[in-house]
Amino acid sequence: EGFGRFRQTRRPEDMVVQPVFFAFNAESFGFSGSDRFFLDVEQFVCEIRQNISSPLAEDAEDDDGRIDFFPGCDQPYFPSLRFKEFAGAQWDGFVDLSQISYQQGSLSLFLHQANNVTSTIRDALIEEFGGSMVVSNQPELPPSLLQSVAQRQPVIPSMLISDYDAEFNNPYYHSLFDDTENFYNLGANGTLCLIADSITRALIRTAFPEVPPEGTSTFKATCSFIDMFVGCLSDSQFNCSVASEIFGEVAEAINYNERVVPEQYTGPFATVGRARSRAGLAVKWDLLTGFMALHNAFEVTEIECESARDCTNVTLEHNGELTNESHEAFTPSRCVGNVCVLSDVFLHDAYGTGLELNTENDTAAF
């Protein structure tokens, strides 16, 4: 939210480094979500790409008026290949935010590094946090997704920020019982807000190197928004204002606040399809992806919608005449707050769909 707010004050060409925000699932199962994602980036090979050379063709529309195409892979089936853009990408650094809020008193953080490679984001983080963060001297990395990055992408300057050096402080970490009771010092001078301030300024300095440090020194995260959004993701009900902003009229129609209880546990092992049968998890995913899409949007249109299907033409017009060689450049649109929003937000089904597409005789059956 903070970085997106600052980006809106600058020209697009001023940003020379593109921040990418990840939210991994199934991390309580040996960090399998992040590990499998980076494994797919490293090893996944599409044998037969889907033929979408002319998605704007009239014959692409079915009887329901829906454009039925996906810029993905037929064999093995994968609905989107956008994740392959990370293969061979020039990373400035990868930062994992681990357990950071189980502390009282003054802010005290540790920076763990998978390698000693310097990077712009590392230097910016150290400078912004100052004396409240020290570089850990532990000989081994603590359990975290940093191990996945270090194993799959060892050339990436990767680091972990945590409120512990060698051992967890929070006895409920990565468990079903780790909820908002374990967030200390919320509010304007709370742990999460102070951390958000420093990380946002470090991201701005990395992405916009022409902005002098004094240009970001007074930039502050919106603490009330942080407290509200964390509570919305972690509490037993979606009773926050951002839920209404993201879901729009749909939130009132299906009465999320009373009928849907979100799952607090962040580590369920569930594919996208399976999650749709679990209302709490599905709605939490919709909330998170909608939030990321809205605050990192290329364009917020005035086209009204009730679901992503209503934004199909927006997607097609933005992507133009896609070819089979440009699948990785595909940008989708999402229905956020009852309007179509163009944004690079994707769900990556890291363990596959378990389905195989049958393309014989020009069919699209599974």
CSV table of C-alpha atoms in Angstrom, one decimal:
chain,number,residue,atom,x,y,z
A,1,GLU,CA,0.0,0.0,0.0
A,2,GLY,CA,2.8,2.4,0.9
A,3,PHE,CA,4.9,1.7,-2.1
A,4,GLY,CA,1.9,1.9,-4.4
A,5,ARG,CA,1.0,5.2,-2.9
A,6,PHE,CA,4.4,6.6,-3.6
A,7,ARG,CA,4.6,5.2,-7.1
A,8,GLN,CA,1.5,7.1,-8.1
A,9,THR,CA,3.4,10.3,-7.5
A,10,ARG,CA,6.2,9.4,-10.0
A,11,ARG,CA,6.4,8.8,-13.7
A,12,PRO,CA,6.5,5.1,-14.8
A,13,GLU,CA,9.9,5.6,-16.5
A,14,ASP,CA,11.4,6.8,-13.1
A,15,MET,CA,11.2,3.3,-11.7
A,16,VAL,CA,14.3,1.3,-12.7
A,17,VAL,CA,13.8,-1.7,-10.4
A,18,GLN,CA,10.4,-3.5,-10.2
A,19,PRO,CA,9.5,-4.8,-6.7
A,20,VAL,CA,7.6,-8.1,-6.7
A,21,PHE,CA,5.5,-9.1,-3.7
A,22,PHE,CA,5.0,-12.8,-2.9
A,23,ALA,CA,2.5,-14.4,-0.5
A,24,PHE,CA,3.3,-18.2,-0.3
A,25,ASN,CA,0.9,-20.8,1.0
A,26,ALA,CA,1.6,-24.3,2.5
A,27,GLU,CA,4.7,-22.9,4.3
A,28,SER,CA,4.0,-24.9,7.4
A,29,PHE,CA,4.6,-28.0,5.4
A,30,GLY,CA,8.4,-27.7,5.1
A,31,PHE,CA,8.1,-24.4,3.2
A,32,SER,CA,6.8,-26.4,0.3
A,33,GLY,CA,4.9,-23.6,-1.4
A,34,SER,CA,7.9,-21.4,-1.9
A,35,ASP,CA,10.2,-24.3,-2.6
A,36,ARG,CA,7.9,-25.7,-5.3
A,37,PHE,CA,7.5,-22.2,-6.9
A,38,PHE,CA,11.2,-21.7,-7.3
A,39,LEU,CA,11.6,-25.3,-8.5
A,40,ASP,CA,9.0,-24.6,-11.2
A,41,VAL,CA,10.8,-21.4,-12.2
A,42,GLU,CA,14.0,-23.4,-12.5
A,43,GLN,CA,12.8,-26.7,-14.1
A,44,PHE,CA,9.3,-26.4,-15.6
A,45,VAL,CA,9.3,-27.0,-19.4
A,46,CYS,CA,6.2,-26.6,-21.5
A,47,GLU,CA,6.1,-29.2,-24.2
A,48,ILE,CA,3.0,-27.9,-26.0
A,49,ARG,CA,1.9,-24.3,-25.6
A,50,GLN,CA,-1.7,-23.3,-26.0
A,51,ASN,CA,-2.5,-21.9,-29.4
A,52,ILE,CA,-3.8,-18.4,-28.8
A,53,SER,CA,-2.2,-16.6,-31.8
A,54,SER,CA,-5.4,-14.6,-32.3
A,55,PRO,CA,-7.5,-14.4,-29.1
A,56,LEU,CA,-9.5,-11.5,-30.5
A,57,ALA,CA,-10.9,-13.6,-33.3
A,58,GLU,CA,-14.7,-13.9,-33.3
A,59,ASP,CA,-14.6,-17.7,-33.2
A,60,ALA,CA,-12.9,-17.5,-29.8
A,61,GLU,CA,-16.3,-16.6,-28.2
A,62,ASP,CA,-18.5,-19.4,-27.0
A,63,ASP,CA,-22.2,-19.7,-26.7
A,64,ASP,CA,-22.2,-17.9,-23.4
A,65,GLY,CA,-20.4,-14.8,-24.8
A,66,ARG,CA,-17.2,-15.6,-22.9
A,67,ILE,CA,-13.8,-15.5,-24.6
A,68,ASP,CA,-12.3,-18.9,-23.8
A,69,PHE,CA,-8.6,-18.7,-23.9
A,70,PHE,CA,-5.7,-19.1,-21.5
A,71,PRO,CA,-2.1,-18.1,-22.3
A,72,GLY,CA,-0.7,-21.2,-20.7
A,73,CYS,CA,0.6,-24.7,-21.5
A,74,ASP,CA,-1.3,-27.7,-22.9
A,75,GLN,CA,1.3,-30.4,-22.0
A,76,PRO,CA,1.8,-30.5,-19.1
A,77,TYR,CA,-1.3,-28.4,-18.4
A,78,PHE,CA,-0.6,-25.1,-16.7
A,79,PRO,CA,-3.1,-22.2,-16.9
A,80,SER,CA,-0.5,-19.5,-16.9
A,81,LEU,CA,3.2,-19.3,-17.8
A,82,ARG,CA,3.9,-15.8,-16.4
A,83,PHE,CA,6.0,-17.3,-13.6
A,84,LYS,CA,8.7,-18.3,-16.2
A,85,GLU,CA,9.6,-14.6,-16.4
A,86,PHE,CA,11.6,-15.2,-13.2
A,87,ALA,CA,13.9,-17.7,-14.9
A,88,GLY,CA,17.1,-15.8,-15.6
A,89,ALA,CA,15.8,-12.6,-14.2
A,90,GLN,CA,18.2,-10.0,-12.9
A,91,TRP,CA,17.4,-10.0,-9.2
A,92,ASP,CA,18.7,-7.2,-7.0
A,93,GLY,CA,17.7,-9.1,-3.9
A,94,PHE,CA,15.1,-11.3,-2.2
A,95,VAL,CA,13.8,-10.3,1.2
A,96,ASP,CA,11.8,-12.7,3.4
A,97,LEU,CA,9.8,-11.2,6.3
A,98,SER,CA,9.6,-14.0,8.9
A,99,GLN,CA,8.4,-13.7,12.5
A,100,ILE,CA,8.7,-10.0,13.1
A,101,SER,CA,6.1,-8.9,15.6
A,102,TYR,CA,6.6,-11.1,18.6
A,103,GLN,CA,8.5,-8.5,20.6
A,104,GLN,CA,7.8,-5.8,23.2
A,105,GLY,CA,9.7,-2.6,23.9
A,106,SER,CA,12.1,-1.1,21.4
A,107,LEU,CA,12.4,-2.5,17.9
A,108,SER,CA,15.1,-5.2,17.7
A,109,LEU,CA,15.5,-7.2,14.4
A,110,PHE,CA,18.1,-9.5,12.8
A,111,LEU,CA,19.2,-9.7,9.2
A,112,HIS,CA,20.1,-13.2,8.1
A,113,GLN,CA,21.9,-13.6,4.8
A,114,ALA,CA,22.0,-16.7,2.5
A,115,ASN,CA,25.2,-15.4,0.9
A,116,ASN,CA,27.5,-12.4,1.3
A,117,VAL,CA,26.6,-10.8,-2.1
A,118,THR,CA,25.8,-7.2,-1.6
A,119,SER,CA,22.7,-5.5,-3.2
A,120,THR,CA,21.0,-2.2,-3.3
A,121,ILE,CA,18.0,-3.4,-1.3
A,122,ARG,CA,20.3,-4.9,1.4
A,123,ASP,CA,22.3,-1.6,1.8
A,124,ALA,CA,19.0,0.4,1.8
A,125,LEU,CA,17.5,-1.9,4.5
A,126,ILE,CA,20.6,-1.6,6.8
A,127,GLU,CA,20.6,2.2,6.5
A,128,GLU,CA,16.9,2.6,7.0
A,129,PHE,CA,16.7,0.4,10.0
A,130,GLY,CA,19.8,1.7,11.6
A,131,GLY,CA,20.6,0.5,15.0
A,132,SER,CA,17.3,-1.4,15.3
A,133,MET,CA,18.6,-4.2,13.0
A,134,VAL,CA,21.8,-6.1,13.2
A,135,VAL,CA,23.4,-8.6,10.8
A,136,SER,CA,23.2,-12.1,12.3
A,137,ASN,CA,26.4,-14.0,12.8
A,138,GLN,CA,24.7,-17.4,13.1
A,139,PRO,CA,26.5,-20.1,11.0
A,140,GLU,CA,23.3,-21.5,9.6
A,141,LEU,CA,20.1,-20.1,8.3
A,142,PRO,CA,17.0,-20.4,10.6
A,143,PRO,CA,14.1,-22.5,9.1
A,144,SER,CA,12.5,-20.2,6.5
A,145,LEU,CA,11.7,-20.0,2.8
A,146,LEU,CA,15.2,-18.4,2.4
A,147,GLN,CA,16.5,-22.0,2.3
A,148,SER,CA,14.3,-22.6,-0.8
A,149,VAL,CA,15.7,-19.5,-2.5
A,150,ALA,CA,19.3,-20.4,-1.6
A,151,GLN,CA,18.9,-23.9,-2.9
A,152,ARG,CA,17.0,-23.2,-6.1
A,153,GLN,CA,18.4,-19.7,-7.0
A,154,PRO,CA,21.8,-19.5,-5.2
A,155,VAL,CA,22.9,-16.4,-7.3
A,156,ILE,CA,20.1,-14.3,-5.8
A,157,PRO,CA,21.2,-12.0,-2.9
A,158,SER,CA,18.7,-13.3,-0.4
A,159,MET,CA,18.1,-12.3,3.1
A,160,LEU,CA,15.7,-12.8,6.0
A,161,ILE,CA,14.4,-10.2,8.5
A,162,SER,CA,13.2,-11.7,11.8
A,163,ASP,CA,12.8,-10.7,15.5
A,164,TYR,CA,14.9,-13.7,16.6
A,165,ASP,CA,18.6,-14.6,16.0
A,166,ALA,CA,18.9,-18.3,16.7
A,167,GLU,CA,15.6,-19.5,18.2
A,168,PHE,CA,11.9,-18.6,17.7
A,169,ASN,CA,10.5,-16.3,20.4
A,170,ASN,CA,6.9,-17.1,19.6
A,171,PRO,CA,6.0,-20.7,20.7
A,172,TYR,CA,3.0,-20.7,18.4
A,173,TYR,CA,5.0,-19.8,15.2
A,174,HIS,CA,3.7,-21.6,12.1
A,175,SER,CA,0.8,-23.2,14.0
A,176,LEU,CA,-2.9,-22.9,14.1
A,177,PHE,CA,-2.7,-20.9,17.3
A,178,ASP,CA,-0.6,-18.0,16.0
A,179,ASP,CA,-3.2,-15.2,15.7
A,180,THR,CA,-3.5,-11.5,16.5
A,181,GLU,CA,-2.9,-12.1,20.2
A,182,ASN,CA,0.8,-12.5,19.3
A,183,PHE,CA,1.0,-9.1,17.6
A,184,TYR,CA,2.6,-6.7,20.1
A,185,ASN,CA,2.6,-2.9,20.0
A,186,LEU,CA,0.1,-2.2,17.3
A,187,GLY,CA,-0.7,1.4,16.4
A,188,ALA,CA,1.4,4.5,15.3
A,189,ASN,CA,4.5,3.5,17.2
A,190,GLY,CA,4.0,-0.3,17.0
A,191,THR,CA,6.3,-2.9,15.7
A,192,LEU,CA,4.5,-3.5,12.4
A,193,CYS,CA,4.2,0.1,11.5
A,194,LEU,CA,7.9,0.9,12.3
A,195,ILE,CA,9.0,-2.0,10.2
A,196,ALA,CA,6.6,-1.0,7.3
A,197,ASP,CA,8.1,2.5,7.4
A,198,SER,CA,11.7,1.3,7.0
A,199,ILE,CA,10.9,-1.4,4.4
A,200,THR,CA,8.8,0.9,2.3
A,201,ARG,CA,11.5,3.6,2.3
A,202,ALA,CA,14.1,1.0,1.4
A,203,LEU,CA,12.0,-0.2,-1.5
A,204,ILE,CA,11.5,3.3,-2.8
A,205,ARG,CA,15.2,4.0,-2.7
A,206,THR,CA,15.9,0.8,-4.6
A,207,ALA,CA,13.2,1.2,-7.2
A,208,PHE,CA,13.7,5.0,-7.7
A,209,PRO,CA,17.5,5.6,-7.3
A,210,GLU,CA,17.1,9.1,-8.5
A,211,VAL,CA,15.1,10.0,-5.5
A,212,PRO,CA,17.5,11.4,-2.8
A,213,PRO,CA,17.3,9.9,0.7
A,214,GLU,CA,15.8,13.1,2.0
A,215,GLY,CA,13.0,12.6,-0.5
A,216,THR,CA,11.8,9.6,1.5
A,217,SER,CA,12.9,10.4,5.0
A,218,THR,CA,9.5,11.7,6.0
A,219,PHE,CA,7.5,9.0,4.2
A,220,LYS,CA,5.3,7.1,6.6
A,221,ALA,CA,3.2,4.0,6.3
A,222,THR,CA,-0.5,4.3,7.1
A,223,CYS,CA,-0.4,2.7,10.6
A,224,SER,CA,-4.2,2.6,11.0
A,225,PHE,CA,-4.5,0.8,7.7
A,226,ILE,CA,-1.8,-1.8,8.7
A,227,ASP,CA,-3.6,-2.6,11.9
A,228,MET,CA,-7.0,-2.9,10.2
A,229,PHE,CA,-5.7,-5.1,7.4
A,230,VAL,CA,-3.7,-7.4,9.6
A,231,GLY,CA,-6.8,-7.8,11.8
A,232,CYS,CA,-8.9,-8.5,8.7
A,233,LEU,CA,-6.6,-11.3,7.6
A,234,SER,CA,-6.2,-12.8,11.1
A,235,ASP,CA,-9.4,-12.3,13.1
A,236,SER,CA,-12.4,-14.5,13.0
A,237,GLN,CA,-14.5,-12.2,10.8
A,238,PHE,CA,-14.0,-9.9,7.8
A,239,ASN,CA,-15.2,-6.8,9.6
A,240,CYS,CA,-12.8,-4.3,8.1
A,241,SER,CA,-13.3,-1.6,5.6
A,242,VAL,CA,-10.9,-2.9,3.1
A,243,ALA,CA,-13.1,-6.0,2.6
A,244,SER,CA,-15.9,-3.8,1.4
A,245,GLU,CA,-13.5,-1.9,-0.9
A,246,ILE,CA,-12.2,-5.1,-2.5
A,247,PHE,CA,-15.4,-7.1,-2.8
A,248,GLY,CA,-17.7,-4.2,-3.5
A,249,GLU,CA,-21.4,-5.0,-3.7
A,250,VAL,CA,-20.7,-8.7,-3.6
A,251,ALA,CA,-19.6,-8.4,0.1
A,252,GLU,CA,-23.0,-7.1,1.1
A,253,ALA,CA,-24.8,-9.6,-1.2
A,254,ILE,CA,-23.3,-12.7,0.4
A,255,ASN,CA,-22.8,-11.2,3.8
A,256,TYR,CA,-19.1,-12.1,4.4
A,257,ASN,CA,-19.0,-10.5,7.8
A,258,GLU,CA,-21.6,-12.9,9.3
A,259,ARG,CA,-21.5,-16.0,7.1
A,260,VAL,CA,-17.9,-16.6,6.2
A,261,VAL,CA,-15.3,-17.2,8.9
A,262,PRO,CA,-11.8,-16.8,7.4
A,263,GLU,CA,-9.1,-19.3,8.3
A,264,GLN,CA,-6.4,-17.9,10.6
A,265,TYR,CA,-3.9,-20.6,9.8
A,266,THR,CA,-1.6,-19.4,7.0
A,267,GLY,CA,-0.2,-22.8,6.1
A,268,PRO,CA,-3.0,-25.0,4.7
A,269,PHE,CA,-1.9,-27.3,1.9
A,270,ALA,CA,-4.6,-26.7,-0.7
A,271,THR,CA,-4.7,-26.1,-4.5
A,272,VAL,CA,-6.8,-23.3,-5.9
A,273,GLY,CA,-9.5,-25.7,-6.9
A,274,ARG,CA,-9.7,-27.3,-3.5
A,275,ALA,CA,-9.6,-24.0,-1.7
A,276,ARG,CA,-12.8,-23.0,-3.5
A,277,SER,CA,-14.7,-25.6,-1.5
A,278,ARG,CA,-13.4,-24.0,1.7
A,279,ALA,CA,-15.1,-20.6,2.0
A,280,GLY,CA,-12.8,-19.1,4.6
A,281,LEU,CA,-9.6,-19.8,2.7
A,282,ALA,CA,-11.0,-18.9,-0.7
A,283,VAL,CA,-12.3,-15.5,0.5
A,284,LYS,CA,-9.0,-14.8,2.2
A,285,TRP,CA,-7.2,-15.5,-1.1
A,286,ASP,CA,-9.6,-13.2,-3.0
A,287,LEU,CA,-9.1,-10.5,-0.4
A,288,LEU,CA,-5.3,-10.7,-0.6
A,289,THR,CA,-5.1,-10.8,-4.4
A,290,GLY,CA,-7.7,-8.0,-4.7
A,291,PHE,CA,-5.7,-5.9,-2.4
A,292,MET,CA,-2.5,-6.4,-4.2
A,293,ALA,CA,-4.1,-5.8,-7.6
A,294,LEU,CA,-5.7,-2.6,-6.5
A,295,HIS,CA,-2.6,-1.0,-4.9
A,296,ASN,CA,-0.2,-2.1,-7.7
A,297,ALA,CA,-2.6,-1.5,-10.7
A,298,PHE,CA,-1.5,-0.4,-14.1
A,299,GLU,CA,-4.9,1.0,-14.6
A,300,VAL,CA,-8.2,1.2,-12.7
A,301,THR,CA,-10.9,1.3,-15.3
A,302,GLU,CA,-14.4,2.7,-15.1
A,303,ILE,CA,-15.8,-0.6,-16.5
A,304,GLU,CA,-18.2,-2.1,-14.0
A,305,CYS,CA,-18.1,-5.9,-13.2
A,306,GLU,CA,-19.3,-8.5,-10.8
A,307,SER,CA,-16.6,-11.1,-11.6
A,308,ALA,CA,-13.4,-11.5,-13.6
A,309,ARG,CA,-15.4,-12.8,-16.5
A,310,ASP,CA,-16.9,-9.4,-17.0
A,311,CYS,CA,-13.4,-8.0,-17.5
A,312,THR,CA,-12.5,-10.4,-20.4
A,313,ASN,CA,-12.6,-7.7,-23.1
A,314,VAL,CA,-10.5,-5.4,-20.9
A,315,THR,CA,-7.8,-8.1,-20.7
A,316,LEU,CA,-7.9,-8.8,-24.5
A,317,GLU,CA,-7.7,-5.1,-25.5
A,318,HIS,CA,-4.8,-4.5,-23.1
A,319,ASN,CA,-2.8,-7.6,-24.3
A,320,GLY,CA,-3.5,-7.0,-28.0
A,321,GLU,CA,-2.6,-9.8,-30.5
A,322,LEU,CA,-0.8,-12.2,-28.3
A,323,THR,CA,1.4,-14.8,-30.0
A,324,ASN,CA,2.5,-18.2,-28.8
A,325,GLU,CA,5.9,-16.7,-28.0
A,326,SER,CA,4.6,-14.0,-25.7
A,327,HIS,CA,2.7,-15.9,-23.1
A,328,GLU,CA,5.0,-14.8,-20.3
A,329,ALA,CA,4.1,-11.2,-21.1
A,330,PHE,CA,0.3,-11.7,-20.5
A,331,THR,CA,-1.3,-9.2,-18.1
A,332,PRO,CA,-4.7,-10.1,-16.7
A,333,SER,CA,-7.5,-7.9,-15.3
A,334,ARG,CA,-9.4,-8.5,-12.1
A,335,CYS,CA,-12.8,-7.4,-10.8
A,336,VAL,CA,-12.0,-5.4,-7.7
A,337,GLY,CA,-14.6,-3.3,-6.0
A,338,ASN,CA,-17.0,-3.8,-8.9
A,339,VAL,CA,-14.6,-2.3,-11.5
A,340,CYS,CA,-12.1,-3.9,-13.8
A,341,VAL,CA,-8.5,-3.4,-12.7
A,342,LEU,CA,-5.4,-4.2,-14.9
A,343,SER,CA,-2.6,-5.6,-12.6
A,344,ASP,CA,0.1,-8.2,-12.6
A,345,VAL,CA,-1.3,-10.4,-9.9
A,346,PHE,CA,-1.3,-14.2,-10.3
A,347,LEU,CA,-2.1,-17.4,-8.4
A,348,HIS,CA,0.5,-20.0,-9.1
A,349,ASP,CA,-0.7,-23.6,-8.5
A,350,ALA,CA,2.7,-24.9,-7.6
A,351,TYR,CA,1.8,-28.5,-7.4
A,352,GLY,CA,-0.2,-28.5,-10.6
A,353,THR,CA,-3.9,-29.0,-11.1
A,354,GLY,CA,-3.8,-32.8,-11.3
A,355,LEU,CA,-5.6,-32.4,-14.7
A,356,GLU,CA,-4.5,-33.1,-18.2
A,357,LEU,CA,-5.9,-31.2,-21.1
A,358,ASN,CA,-7.2,-33.3,-24.0
A,359,THR,CA,-6.6,-31.4,-27.2
A,360,GLU,CA,-7.4,-34.1,-29.6
A,361,ASN,CA,-10.1,-33.3,-32.3
A,362,ASP,CA,-9.9,-29.6,-31.2
A,363,THR,CA,-11.6,-30.3,-27.9
A,364,ALA,CA,-10.8,-28.7,-24.6
A,365,ALA,CA,-11.9,-31.4,-22.2
A,366,PHE,CA,-10.0,-32.7,-19.2
